Amino acid sequence: MYIDTHGRTGVDGLYAIGELSFNIERANRLGGNSTGACMVFGKLAAADCKIFLQTADFHEIVK
């Protein structure tokens, strides 16, 4: 599955953040390298998610 620099996947509203996204280190995510990348790319994903939520259609779930 392709993930862009904002953590967006091919599914609307589904984001891959942190260890799921492999960040810029790809599979080499040992030590503190992944922490910085998670903070940077996590912030980008959160900002994009906020925009998505402002424009998304919501459906009420009734029990």
PQR file with spaces between the fields and no chain letter, atoms N, CA, C, O and H, PARSE charges and radii, in Angstrom:
ATOM       1  N    MET     1       0.847   -1.173    0.000 -0.4000 1.5000
ATOM       2  CA   MET     1       0.000    0.000    0.000 -0.0000 2.0000
ATOM       3  C    MET     1       0.891    1.233    0.000  0.5500 1.7000
ATOM       4  O    MET     1       1.878    1.296    0.733 -0.5500 1.4000
ATOM       5  N    TYR     2       0.542    2.200   -0.815 -0.4000 1.5000
ATOM       6  CA   TYR     2       1.275    3.458   -0.898 -0.0000 2.0000
ATOM       7  C    TYR     2       0.830    4.397    0.215  0.5500 1.7000
ATOM       8  O    TYR     2      -0.361    4.522    0.499 -0.5500 1.4000
ATOM       9  H    TYR     2      -0.260    2.149   -1.410  0.4000 1.0000
ATOM      10  N    ILE     3       1.801    5.055    0.842 -0.4000 1.5000
ATOM      11  CA   ILE     3       1.531    6.050    1.879 -0.0000 2.0000
ATOM      12  C    ILE     3       2.271    7.325    1.475  0.5500 1.7000
ATOM      13  O    ILE     3       3.475    7.288    1.223 -0.5500 1.4000
ATOM      14  H    ILE     3       2.769    4.953    0.612  0.4000 1.0000
ATOM      15  N    ASP     4       1.558    8.454    1.412 -0.4000 1.5000
ATOM      16  CA   ASP     4       2.234    9.695    1.023 -0.0000 2.0000
ATOM      17  C    ASP     4       2.853   10.397    2.228  0.5500 1.7000
ATOM      18  O    ASP     4       2.810    9.872    3.341 -0.5500 1.4000
ATOM      19  H    ASP     4       0.579    8.485    1.617  0.4000 1.0000
ATOM      20  N    THR     5       3.428   11.577    2.016 -0.4000 1.5000
ATOM      21  CA   THR     5       4.155   12.280    3.085 -0.0000 2.0000
ATOM      22  C    THR     5       3.243   12.803    4.190  0.5500 1.7000
ATOM      23  O    THR     5       3.726   13.237    5.236 -0.5500 1.4000
ATOM      24  H    THR     5       3.464   12.004    1.113  0.4000 1.0000
ATOM      25  N    HIS     6       1.928   12.767    3.966 -0.4000 1.5000
ATOM      26  CA   HIS     6       0.975   13.171    4.999 -0.0000 2.0000
ATOM      27  C    HIS     6       0.361   11.969    5.707  0.5500 1.7000
ATOM      28  O    HIS     6      -0.561   12.121    6.509 -0.5500 1.4000
ATOM      29  H    HIS     6       1.536   12.415    3.116  0.4000 1.0000
ATOM      30  N    GLY     7       0.868   10.778    5.412 -0.4000 1.5000
ATOM      31  CA   GLY     7       0.363    9.573    6.057 -0.0000 2.0000
ATOM      32  C    GLY     7      -0.918    9.050    5.453  0.5500 1.7000
ATOM      33  O    GLY     7      -1.507    8.103    5.975 -0.5500 1.4000
ATOM      34  H    GLY     7       1.617   10.655    4.760  0.4000 1.0000
ATOM      35  N    ARG     8      -1.370    9.656    4.345 -0.4000 1.5000
ATOM      36  CA   ARG     8      -2.618    9.221    3.699 -0.0000 2.0000
ATOM      37  C    ARG     8      -2.404    7.884    2.995  0.5500 1.7000
ATOM      38  O    ARG     8      -1.363    7.644    2.384 -0.5500 1.4000
ATOM      39  H    ARG     8      -0.892   10.425    3.920  0.4000 1.0000
ATOM      40  N    THR     9      -3.393    7.038    3.094 -0.4000 1.5000
ATOM      41  CA   THR     9      -3.384    5.764    2.383 -0.0000 2.0000
ATOM      42  C    THR     9      -4.371    5.877    1.224  0.5500 1.7000
ATOM      43  O    THR     9      -4.859    6.970    0.935 -0.5500 1.4000
ATOM      44  H    THR     9      -4.239    7.233    3.591  0.4000 1.0000
ATOM      45  N    GLY    10      -4.666    4.786    0.571 -0.4000 1.5000
ATOM      46  CA   GLY    10      -5.641    4.791   -0.511 -0.0000 2.0000
ATOM      47  C    GLY    10      -7.080    4.784   -0.023  0.5500 1.7000
ATOM      48  O    GLY    10      -8.004    4.810   -0.835 -0.5500 1.4000
ATOM      49  H    GLY    10      -4.270    3.899    0.806  0.4000 1.0000
ATOM      50  N    VAL    11      -7.289    4.751    1.298 -0.4000 1.5000
ATOM      51  CA   VAL    11      -8.622    4.734    1.887 -0.0000 2.0000
ATOM      52  C    VAL    11      -8.883    6.077    2.551  0.5500 1.7000
ATOM      53  O    VAL    11      -8.131    6.488    3.435 -0.5500 1.4000
ATOM      54  H    VAL    11      -6.538    4.731    1.958  0.4000 1.0000
ATOM      55  N    ASP    12      -9.938    6.763    2.135 -0.4000 1.5000
ATOM      56  CA   ASP    12     -10.260    8.082    2.706 -0.0000 2.0000
ATOM      57  C    ASP    12     -10.391    8.001    4.230  0.5500 1.7000
ATOM      58  O    ASP    12     -11.132    7.171    4.757 -0.5500 1.4000
ATOM      59  H    ASP    12     -10.549    6.430    1.417  0.4000 1.0000
ATOM      60  N    GLY    13      -9.662    8.875    4.928 -0.4000 1.5000
ATOM      61  CA   GLY    13      -9.747    8.947    6.382 -0.0000 2.0000
ATOM      62  C    GLY    13      -8.875    7.943    7.115  0.5500 1.7000
ATOM      63  O    GLY    13      -8.859    7.932    8.346 -0.5500 1.4000
ATOM      64  H    GLY    13      -9.060    9.550    4.500  0.4000 1.0000
ATOM      65  N    LEU    14      -8.144    7.096    6.388 -0.4000 1.5000
ATOM      66  CA   LEU    14      -7.254    6.123    7.023 -0.0000 2.0000
ATOM      67  C    LEU    14      -5.819    6.604    6.861  0.5500 1.7000
ATOM      68  O    LEU    14      -5.323    6.742    5.743 -0.5500 1.4000
ATOM      69  H    LEU    14      -8.156    7.105    5.388  0.4000 1.0000
ATOM      70  N    TYR    15      -5.161    6.855    7.979 -0.4000 1.5000
ATOM      71  CA   TYR    15      -3.792    7.361    7.978 -0.0000 2.0000
ATOM      72  C    TYR    15      -2.850    6.334    8.591  0.5500 1.7000
ATOM      73  O    TYR    15      -3.221    5.624    9.525 -0.5500 1.4000
ATOM      74  H    TYR    15      -5.564    6.742    8.887  0.4000 1.0000
ATOM      75  N    ALA    16      -1.639    6.258    8.066 -0.4000 1.5000
ATOM      76  CA   ALA    16      -0.597    5.406    8.636 -0.0000 2.0000
ATOM      77  C    ALA    16       0.417    6.330    9.296  0.5500 1.7000
ATOM      78  O    ALA    16       1.048    7.148    8.628 -0.5500 1.4000
ATOM      79  H    ALA    16      -1.339    6.835    7.306  0.4000 1.0000
ATOM      80  N    ILE    17       0.571    6.196   10.606 -0.4000 1.5000
ATOM      81  CA   ILE    17       1.433    7.100   11.370 -0.0000 2.0000
ATOM      82  C    ILE    17       2.380    6.268   12.221  0.5500 1.7000
ATOM      83  O    ILE    17       2.017    5.183   12.675 -0.5500 1.4000
ATOM      84  H    ILE    17       0.058    5.532   11.149  0.4000 1.0000
ATOM      85  N    GLY    18       3.575    6.763   12.436 -0.4000 1.5000
ATOM      86  CA   GLY    18       4.531    6.105   13.327 -0.0000 2.0000
ATOM      87  C    GLY    18       5.116    4.852   12.719  0.5500 1.7000
ATOM      88  O    GLY    18       5.501    4.846   11.550 -0.5500 1.4000
ATOM      89  H    GLY    18       3.869    7.645   12.067  0.4000 1.0000
ATOM      90  N    GLU    19       5.186    3.789   13.501 -0.4000 1.5000
ATOM      91  CA   GLU    19       5.810    2.548   13.063 -0.0000 2.0000
ATOM      92  C    GLU    19       5.111    1.952   11.844  0.5500 1.7000
ATOM      93  O    GLU    19       5.742    1.241   11.063 -0.5500 1.4000
ATOM      94  H    GLU    19       4.873    3.794   14.451  0.4000 1.0000
ATOM      95  N    LEU    20       3.836    2.227   11.670 -0.4000 1.5000
ATOM      96  CA   LEU    20       3.106    1.692   10.519 -0.0000 2.0000
ATOM      97  C    LEU    20       3.583    2.280    9.206  0.5500 1.7000
ATOM      98  O    LEU    20       3.489    1.631    8.164 -0.5500 1.4000
ATOM      99  H    LEU    20       3.323    2.805   12.304  0.4000 1.0000
ATOM     100  N    SER    21       4.091    3.497    9.243 -0.4000 1.5000
ATOM     101  CA   SER    21       4.458    4.177    8.008 -0.0000 2.0000
ATOM     102  C    SER    21       5.911    3.951    7.608  0.5500 1.7000
ATOM     103  O    SER    21       6.288    4.304    6.490 -0.5500 1.4000
ATOM     104  H    SER    21       4.167    4.024   10.090  0.4000 1.0000
ATOM     105  N    PHE    22       6.720    3.393    8.455 -0.4000 1.5000
ATOM     106  CA   PHE    22       8.152    3.173    8.232 -0.0000 2.0000
ATOM     107  C    PHE    22       8.927    4.466    8.052  0.5500 1.7000
ATOM     108  O    PHE    22      10.152    4.428    7.931 -0.5500 1.4000
ATOM     109  H    PHE    22       6.414    3.106    9.363  0.4000 1.0000
ATOM     110  N    ASN    23       8.260    5.599    8.031 -0.4000 1.5000
ATOM     111  CA   ASN    23       8.903    6.909    7.956 -0.0000 2.0000
ATOM     112  C    ASN    23       9.992    6.961    6.903  0.5500 1.7000
ATOM     113  O    ASN    23       9.955    6.210    5.929 -0.5500 1.4000
ATOM     114  H    ASN    23       7.266    5.629    8.130  0.4000 1.0000
ATOM     115  N    ILE    24      10.953    7.835    7.089 -0.4000 1.5000
ATOM     116  CA   ILE    24      12.031    7.975    6.115 -0.0000 2.0000
ATOM     117  C    ILE    24      13.096    6.899    6.280  0.5500 1.7000
ATOM     118  O    ILE    24      13.932    6.720    5.394 -0.5500 1.4000
ATOM     119  H    ILE    24      10.984    8.446    7.881  0.4000 1.0000
ATOM     120  N    GLU    25      13.078    6.183    7.397 -0.4000 1.5000
ATOM     121  CA   GLU    25      14.076    5.136    7.630 -0.0000 2.0000
ATOM     122  C    GLU    25      13.679    3.812    7.010  0.5500 1.7000
ATOM     123  O    GLU    25      14.481    2.878    6.981 -0.5500 1.4000
ATOM     124  H    GLU    25      12.398    6.328    8.116  0.4000 1.0000
ATOM     125  N    ARG    26      12.462    3.715    6.517 -0.4000 1.5000
ATOM     126  CA   ARG    26      11.925    2.470    5.966 -0.0000 2.0000
ATOM     127  C    ARG    26      11.970    1.397    7.049  0.5500 1.7000
ATOM     128  O    ARG    26      11.439    1.618    8.138 -0.5500 1.4000
ATOM     129  H    ARG    26      11.811    4.473    6.540  0.4000 1.0000
ATOM     130  N    ALA    27      12.578    0.258    6.793 -0.4000 1.5000
ATOM     131  CA   ALA    27      12.575   -0.834    7.770 -0.0000 2.0000
ATOM     132  C    ALA    27      13.644   -0.644    8.847  0.5500 1.7000
ATOM     133  O    ALA    27      13.638   -1.373    9.839 -0.5500 1.4000
ATOM     134  H    ALA    27      13.009    0.079    5.909  0.4000 1.0000
ATOM     135  N    ASN    28      14.562    0.315    8.683 -0.4000 1.5000
ATOM     136  CA   ASN    28      15.619    0.563    9.653 -0.0000 2.0000
ATOM     137  C    ASN    28      15.151    1.643   10.623  0.5500 1.7000
ATOM     138  O    ASN    28      15.452    2.821   10.429 -0.5500 1.4000
ATOM     139  H    ASN    28      14.567    0.908    7.877  0.4000 1.0000
ATOM     140  N    ARG    29      14.426    1.258   11.653 -0.4000 1.5000
ATOM     141  CA   ARG    29      13.843    2.241   12.565 -0.0000 2.0000
ATOM     142  C    ARG    29      14.318    2.037   13.994  0.5500 1.7000
ATOM     143  O    ARG    29      13.537    2.175   14.935 -0.5500 1.4000
ATOM     144  H    ARG    29      14.181    0.301   11.811  0.4000 1.0000
ATOM     145  N    LEU    30      15.573    1.714   14.159 -0.4000 1.5000
ATOM     146  CA   LEU    30      16.126    1.480   15.484 -0.0000 2.0000
ATOM     147  C    LEU    30      16.516    2.792   16.160  0.5500 1.7000
ATOM     148  O    LEU    30      16.800    3.786   15.491 -0.5500 1.4000
ATOM     149  H    LEU    30      16.208    1.601   13.394  0.4000 1.0000
ATOM     150  N    GLY    31      16.526    2.783   17.463 -0.4000 1.5000
ATOM     151  CA   GLY    31      17.013    3.921   18.234 -0.0000 2.0000
ATOM     152  C    GLY    31      16.121    5.138   18.145  0.5500 1.7000
ATOM     153  O    GLY    31      14.910    5.026   17.954 -0.5500 1.4000
ATOM     154  H    GLY    31      16.295    1.976   18.006  0.4000 1.0000
ATOM     155  N    GLY    32      16.727    6.295   18.285 -0.4000 1.5000
ATOM     156  CA   GLY    32      15.977    7.546   18.324 -0.0000 2.0000
ATOM     157  C    GLY    32      15.617    8.102   16.965  0.5500 1.7000
ATOM     158  O    GLY    32      14.886    9.089   16.880 -0.5500 1.4000
ATOM     159  H    GLY    32      17.711    6.385   18.440  0.4000 1.0000
ATOM     160  N    ASN    33      16.114    7.491   15.893 -0.4000 1.5000
ATOM     161  CA   ASN    33      15.806    8.015   14.553 -0.0000 2.0000
ATOM     162  C    ASN    33      14.315    8.045   14.282  0.5500 1.7000
ATOM     163  O    ASN    33      13.801    9.017   13.729 -0.5500 1.4000
ATOM     164  H    ASN    33      16.707    6.690   15.963  0.4000 1.0000
ATOM     165  N    SER    34      13.621    6.995   14.665 -0.4000 1.5000
ATOM     166  CA   SER    34      12.192    6.934   14.358 -0.0000 2.0000
ATOM     167  C    SER    34      11.386    7.910   15.199  0.5500 1.7000
ATOM     168  O    SER    34      10.302    8.323   14.788 -0.5500 1.4000
ATOM     169  H    SER    34      14.039    6.205   15.114  0.4000 1.0000
ATOM     170  N    THR    35      11.892    8.288   16.365 -0.4000 1.5000
ATOM     171  CA   THR    35      11.158    9.220   17.224 -0.0000 2.0000
ATOM     172  C    THR    35      10.990   10.575   16.546  0.5500 1.7000
ATOM     173  O    THR    35       9.892   11.130   16.527 -0.5500 1.4000
ATOM     174  H    THR    35      12.773    7.953   16.698  0.4000 1.0000
ATOM     175  N    GLY    36      12.060   11.099   15.996 -0.4000 1.5000
ATOM     176  CA   GLY    36      11.988   12.386   15.300 -0.0000 2.0000
ATOM     177  C    GLY    36      11.095   12.319   14.083  0.5500 1.7000
ATOM     178  O    GLY    36      10.299   13.225   13.836 -0.5500 1.4000
ATOM     179  H    GLY    36      12.952   10.647   16.011  0.4000 1.0000
ATOM     180  N    ALA    37      11.224   11.251   13.324 -0.4000 1.5000
ATOM     181  CA   ALA    37      10.408   11.088   12.124 -0.0000 2.0000
ATOM     182  C    ALA    37       8.933   10.953   12.487  0.5500 1.7000
ATOM     183  O    ALA    37       8.072   11.503   11.801 -0.5500 1.4000
ATOM     184  H    ALA    37      11.870   10.514   13.524  0.4000 1.0000
ATOM     185  N    CYS    38       8.641   10.228   13.558 -0.4000 1.5000
ATOM     186  CA   CYS    38       7.244   10.077   13.995 -0.0000 2.0000
ATOM     187  C    CYS    38       6.657   11.427   14.380  0.5500 1.7000
ATOM     188  O    CYS    38       5.494   11.713   14.096 -0.5500 1.4000
ATOM     189  H    CYS    38       9.341    9.781   14.116  0.4000 1.0000
ATOM     190  N    MET    39       7.471   12.256   15.030 -0.4000 1.5000
ATOM     191  CA   MET    39       6.979   13.574   15.441 -0.0000 2.0000
ATOM     192  C    MET    39       6.717   14.457   14.230  0.5500 1.7000
ATOM     193  O    MET    39       5.690   15.135   14.170 -0.5500 1.4000
ATOM     194  H    MET    39       8.416   12.024   15.261  0.4000 1.0000
ATOM     195  N    VAL    40       7.630   14.458   13.265 -0.4000 1.5000
ATOM     196  CA   VAL    40       7.480   15.304   12.075 -0.0000 2.0000
ATOM     197  C    VAL    40       6.322   14.817   11.211  0.5500 1.7000
ATOM     198  O    VAL    40       5.416   15.585   10.890 -0.5500 1.4000
ATOM     199  H    VAL    40       8.463   13.908   13.314  0.4000 1.0000
ATOM     200  N    PHE    41       6.352   13.531   10.833 -0.4000 1.5000
ATOM     201  CA   PHE    41       5.327   13.013    9.936 -0.0000 2.0000
ATOM     202  C    PHE    41       3.996   12.833   10.659  0.5500 1.7000
ATOM     203  O    PHE    41       2.940   12.909   10.032 -0.5500 1.4000
ATOM     204  H    PHE    41       7.088   12.907   11.094  0.4000 1.0000
ATOM     205  N    GLY    42       4.032   12.598   11.955 -0.4000 1.5000
ATOM     206  CA   GLY    42       2.800   12.530   12.733 -0.0000 2.0000
ATOM     207  C    GLY    42       2.086   13.874   12.762  0.5500 1.7000
ATOM     208  O    GLY    42       0.859   13.938   12.695 -0.5500 1.4000
ATOM     209  H    GLY    42       4.891   12.536   12.464  0.4000 1.0000
ATOM     210  N    LYS    43       2.868   14.950   12.863 -0.4000 1.5000
ATOM     211  CA   LYS    43       2.282   16.302   12.854 -0.0000 2.0000
ATOM     212  C    LYS    43       1.663   16.612   11.496  0.5500 1.7000
ATOM     213  O    LYS    43       0.585   17.200   11.422 -0.5500 1.4000
ATOM     214  H    LYS    43       3.865   14.897   12.918  0.4000 1.0000
ATOM     215  N    LEU    44       2.344   16.218   10.421 -0.4000 1.5000
ATOM     216  CA   LEU    44       1.789   16.428    9.077 -0.0000 2.0000
ATOM     217  C    LEU    44       0.491   15.645    8.897  0.5500 1.7000
ATOM     218  O    LEU    44      -0.479   16.155    8.337 -0.5500 1.4000
ATOM     219  H    LEU    44       3.220   15.740   10.480  0.4000 1.0000
ATOM     220  N    ALA    45       0.482   14.405    9.374 -0.4000 1.5000
ATOM     221  CA   ALA    45      -0.716   13.571    9.253 -0.0000 2.0000
ATOM     222  C    ALA    45      -1.862   14.143   10.085  0.5500 1.7000
ATOM     223  O    ALA    45      -3.009   14.150    9.638 -0.5500 1.4000
ATOM     224  H    ALA    45       1.270   13.990    9.829  0.4000 1.0000
ATOM     225  N    ALA    46      -1.560   14.620   11.285 -0.4000 1.5000
ATOM     226  CA   ALA    46      -2.603   15.190   12.146 -0.0000 2.0000
ATOM     227  C    ALA    46      -3.212   16.439   11.508  0.5500 1.7000
ATOM     228  O    ALA    46      -4.426   16.634   11.565 -0.5500 1.4000
ATOM     229  H    ALA    46      -0.628   14.614   11.648  0.4000 1.0000
ATOM     230  N    ALA    47      -2.384   17.275   10.906 -0.4000 1.5000
ATOM     231  CA   ALA    47      -2.891   18.483   10.245 -0.0000 2.0000
ATOM     232  C    ALA    47      -3.779   18.120    9.066  0.5500 1.7000
ATOM     233  O    ALA    47      -4.824   18.737    8.862 -0.5500 1.4000
ATOM     234  H    ALA    47      -1.398   17.116   10.859  0.4000 1.0000
ATOM     235  N    ASP    48      -3.368   17.118    8.285 -0.4000 1.5000
ATOM     236  CA   ASP    48      -4.169   16.692    7.146 -0.0000 2.0000
ATOM     237  C    ASP    48      -5.465   16.037    7.608  0.5500 1.7000
ATOM     238  O    ASP    48      -6.513   16.223    6.989 -0.5500 1.4000
ATOM     239  H    ASP    48      -2.518   16.617    8.451  0.4000 1.0000
ATOM     240  N    CYS    49      -5.396   15.279    8.686 -0.4000 1.5000
ATOM     241  CA   CYS    49      -6.581   14.625    9.250 -0.0000 2.0000
ATOM     242  C    CYS    49      -7.594   15.671    9.718  0.5500 1.7000
ATOM     243  O    CYS    49      -8.800   15.484    9.554 -0.5500 1.4000
ATOM     244  H    CYS    49      -4.544   15.129    9.189  0.4000 1.0000
ATOM     245  N    LYS    50      -7.114   16.759   10.295 -0.4000 1.5000
ATOM     246  CA   LYS    50      -8.006   17.836   10.743 -0.0000 2.0000
ATOM     247  C    LYS    50      -8.777   18.417    9.561  0.5500 1.7000
ATOM     248  O    LYS    50      -9.981   18.655    9.660 -0.5500 1.4000
ATOM     249  H    LYS    50      -6.134   16.910   10.429  0.4000 1.0000
ATOM     250  N    ILE    51      -8.097   18.644    8.459 -0.4000 1.5000
ATOM     251  CA   ILE    51      -8.743   19.158    7.251 -0.0000 2.0000
ATOM     252  C    ILE    51      -9.758   18.138    6.732  0.5500 1.7000
ATOM     253  O    ILE    51     -10.866   18.507    6.342 -0.5500 1.4000
ATOM     254  H    ILE    51      -7.119   18.451    8.378  0.4000 1.0000
ATOM     255  N    PHE    52      -9.381   16.860    6.726 -0.4000 1.5000
ATOM     256  CA   PHE    52     -10.291   15.811    6.268 -0.0000 2.0000
ATOM     257  C    PHE    52     -11.561   15.792    7.110  0.5500 1.7000
ATOM     258  O    PHE    52     -12.663   15.692    6.569 -0.5500 1.4000
ATOM     259  H    PHE    52      -8.481   16.561    7.043  0.4000 1.0000
ATOM     260  N    LEU    53     -11.416   15.887    8.428 -0.4000 1.5000
ATOM     261  CA   LEU    53     -12.574   15.831    9.317 -0.0000 2.0000
ATOM     262  C    LEU    53     -13.500   17.029    9.133  0.5500 1.7000
ATOM     263  O    LEU    53     -14.705   16.914    9.357 -0.5500 1.4000
ATOM     264  H    LEU    53     -10.521   15.968    8.867  0.4000 1.0000
ATOM     265  N    GLN    54     -12.961   18.169    8.733 -0.4000 1.5000
ATOM     266  CA   GLN    54     -13.785   19.355    8.515 -0.0000 2.0000
ATOM     267  C    GLN    54     -14.636   19.229    7.249  0.5500 1.7000
ATOM     268  O    GLN    54     -15.651   19.912    7.113 -0.5500 1.4000
ATOM     269  H    GLN    54     -11.982   18.263    8.552  0.4000 1.0000
ATOM     270  N    THR    55     -14.228   18.367    6.334 -0.4000 1.5000
ATOM     271  CA   THR    55     -14.952   18.228    5.066 -0.0000 2.0000
ATOM     272  C    THR    55     -15.654   16.878    4.920  0.5500 1.7000
ATOM     273  O    THR    55     -16.368   16.665    3.940 -0.5500 1.4000
ATOM     274  H    THR    55     -13.404   17.812    6.444  0.4000 1.0000
ATOM     275  N    ALA    56     -15.469   15.975    5.861 -0.4000 1.5000
ATOM     276  CA   ALA    56     -16.019   14.618    5.753 -0.0000 2.0000
ATOM     277  C    ALA    56     -17.505   14.584    6.074  0.5500 1.7000
ATOM     278  O    ALA    56     -18.003   15.373    6.877 -0.5500 1.4000
ATOM     279  H    ALA    56     -14.889   16.148    6.657  0.4000 1.0000
ATOM     280  N    ASP    57     -18.192   13.668    5.437 -0.4000 1.5000
ATOM     281  CA   ASP    57     -19.598   13.413    5.759 -0.0000 2.0000
ATOM     282  C    ASP    57     -19.650   12.402    6.896  0.5500 1.7000
ATOM     283  O    ASP    57     -18.958   11.384    6.864 -0.5500 1.4000
ATOM     284  H    ASP    57     -17.787   13.028    4.785  0.4000 1.0000
ATOM     285  N    PHE    58     -20.471   12.685    7.895 -0.4000 1.5000
ATOM     286  CA   PHE    58     -20.605   11.787    9.031 -0.0000 2.0000
ATOM     287  C    PHE    58     -21.960   11.102    8.983  0.5500 1.7000
ATOM     288  O    PHE    58     -22.949   11.676    8.527 -0.5500 1.4000
ATOM     289  H    PHE    58     -21.033   13.512    7.920  0.4000 1.0000
ATOM     290  N    HIS    59     -21.987    9.888    9.452 -0.4000 1.5000
ATOM     291  CA   HIS    59     -23.232    9.111    9.487 -0.0000 2.0000
ATOM     292  C    HIS    59     -23.494    8.691   10.930  0.5500 1.7000
ATOM     293  O    HIS    59     -22.609    8.173   11.612 -0.5500 1.4000
ATOM     294  H    HIS    59     -21.184    9.422    9.823  0.4000 1.0000
ATOM     295  N    GLU    60     -24.708    8.922   11.377 -0.4000 1.5000
ATOM     296  CA   GLU    60     -25.069    8.558   12.727 -0.0000 2.0000
ATOM     297  C    GLU    60     -25.299    7.049   12.821  0.5500 1.7000
ATOM     298  O    GLU    60     -25.969    6.452   11.978 -0.5500 1.4000
ATOM     299  H    GLU    60     -25.427    9.343   10.824  0.4000 1.0000
ATOM     300  N    ILE    61     -24.736    6.457   13.853 -0.4000 1.5000
ATOM     301  CA   ILE    61     -24.932    5.032   14.104 -0.0000 2.0000
ATOM     302  C    ILE    61     -25.946    4.894   15.213  0.5500 1.7000
ATOM     303  O    ILE    61     -25.732    5.391   16.319 -0.5500 1.4000
ATOM     304  H    ILE    61     -24.192    6.941   14.538  0.4000 1.0000
ATOM     305  N    VAL    62     -27.048    4.225   14.932 -0.4000 1.5000
ATOM     306  CA   VAL    62     -28.127    4.061   15.898 -0.0000 2.0000
ATOM     307  C    VAL    62     -28.129    2.631   16.408  0.5500 1.7000
ATOM     308  O    VAL    62     -28.039    1.681   15.630 -0.5500 1.4000
ATOM     309  H    VAL    62     -27.222    3.821   14.033  0.4000 1.0000
ATOM     310  N    LYS    63     -28.233    2.486   17.732 -0.4000 1.5000
ATOM     311  CA   LYS    63     -28.268    1.132   18.303 -0.0000 2.0000
ATOM     312  C    LYS    63     -29.622    0.507   18.125  0.5500 1.7000
ATOM     313  O    LYS    63     -29.836   -0.631   18.543 -0.5500 1.4000
ATOM     314  H    LYS    63     -28.306    3.258   18.364  0.4000 1.0000
